[in-house]
Amino acid sequence: MSELQRPAVEVRGVSKTFALRRDSVVALQDIDLTIGRGEFVSLIGPSGCGKSTLLRIIADLLQPSAGEVQVNGKTARKARLDQDYGIAFQQAGLLDWRTVQANIELPLELHGVDRAKRRARALELIELVGLSDFAKHRPPQLSGGMQQRVAIARALAESPTLLLMDEPFGALDEMTRERMQNELVRIGGETGAAVVFVTHSIPEAVFLSERVVVMSPRPGRIAEVVGVNLGPRTDDTREAPHFYAAITQVREALRGRPVPETVEVGVTVDQAAQQRAQGAL
Ligand code: ADP
Ligand code: MG
């Protein structure tokens, strides 16, 4: 398979143990997960179940104790060096003394992209995230939601095929959060990037994702993979009976109950890709 045909992410038999002074913590055990190109997958589970650890391993910010990760058919390290992914965390992590535009240009600047190209790309992204009137503002002048938009734009600066997001909307109020979710669905559609999205929120995971990976703690494992088949997301999606049904399914899985038969559990990447192509997801 050429790199372009490989899944966005392949996690094979990944375990991670952290050594502490006296004992050790098994943060992840035997994780297998394949994420298709352009697929939106959420990781959900109680605090401490290893969501951030898994995301950091995919991002090559941490090494697994066992197993391997491939991104676009390459090692996680090679993918990092090739800037195949962008990353956004709960804290926007912007530089307060730089303008919105200069914050978005930063990764391009660090990689030696010339000034005119940087500027053009930043302005395109500023429009994509709906901040056209704020290019020259500085982060302290912006609301939390606007700061997260800047962080997302920065993560997209190098046109990554994969976006890794760790509770990016966790600090936002509910209304802003829903607006940001709508935006992210649109941005995901426009960029075609695969997204791995960590969240505590069941409705958020269901609204955004094609599949919700439900994790259980100590040791962190994948308990269930719930396929979500809701069609194109709109504000009406949030009030649809199917939406509530999917929420119930994820909640049951989080409580360790078997997911009822009607749920599309563990849709394979190939099936998901087919359904996407047919406009079903
Ligand atoms: P989550 O993001 O799901 O809340 P984490 O991935 O942050 O969970 O953590 C999973 C487990 O690994 C937790 O028990 C946490 O205390 C432990 N852990 C995470 N990072 C470290 C570290 N650098 N050193 C030691 N233990 C860690
Ligand atoms: Mg975490």
Short mmCIF file of C-alpha atoms in Angstrom, two decimals, residues 3-4 21 43 47-48 68 90 103 107 109 114 131 142 147 153 156 171 218 225 231 236 238 251 280:
data_model
loop_
_atom_site.label_atom_id
_atom_site.label_comp_id
_atom_site.label_asym_id
_atom_site.label_seq_id
_atom_site.Cartn_x
_atom_site.Cartn_y
_atom_site.Cartn_z
CA GLU A 3 1.38 6.02 2.06
CA LEU A 4 -1.74 7.69 0.72
CA ARG A 21 9.42 5.83 42.71
CA LEU A 43 -11.68 8.83 22.88
CA SER A 47 -10.24 10.61 34.22
CA GLY A 48 -7.00 8.64 34.36
CA GLU A 68 3.81 0.29 17.75
CA GLN A 90 -7.43 22.36 26.46
CA ASN A 103 0.43 33.09 16.44
CA PRO A 107 4.80 26.99 13.12
CA GLU A 109 8.00 30.59 10.67
CA ASP A 114 8.72 32.62 3.58
CA LEU A 131 -11.85 35.46 12.96
CA LEU A 142 -10.19 37.52 22.86
CA GLN A 147 -8.60 31.75 21.59
CA ALA A 153 -6.04 27.48 13.08
CA LEU A 156 -3.97 23.45 10.82
CA ALA A 171 -12.71 25.13 29.46
CA ARG A 218 -6.75 0.59 35.45
CA VAL A 225 -16.11 1.06 19.99
CA GLY A 231 -25.70 11.70 8.85
CA ASP A 236 -31.15 19.71 14.60
CA ARG A 238 -28.76 17.61 18.83
CA ARG A 251 -23.21 5.89 28.46
CA ALA A 280 -24.22 7.67 5.21
#
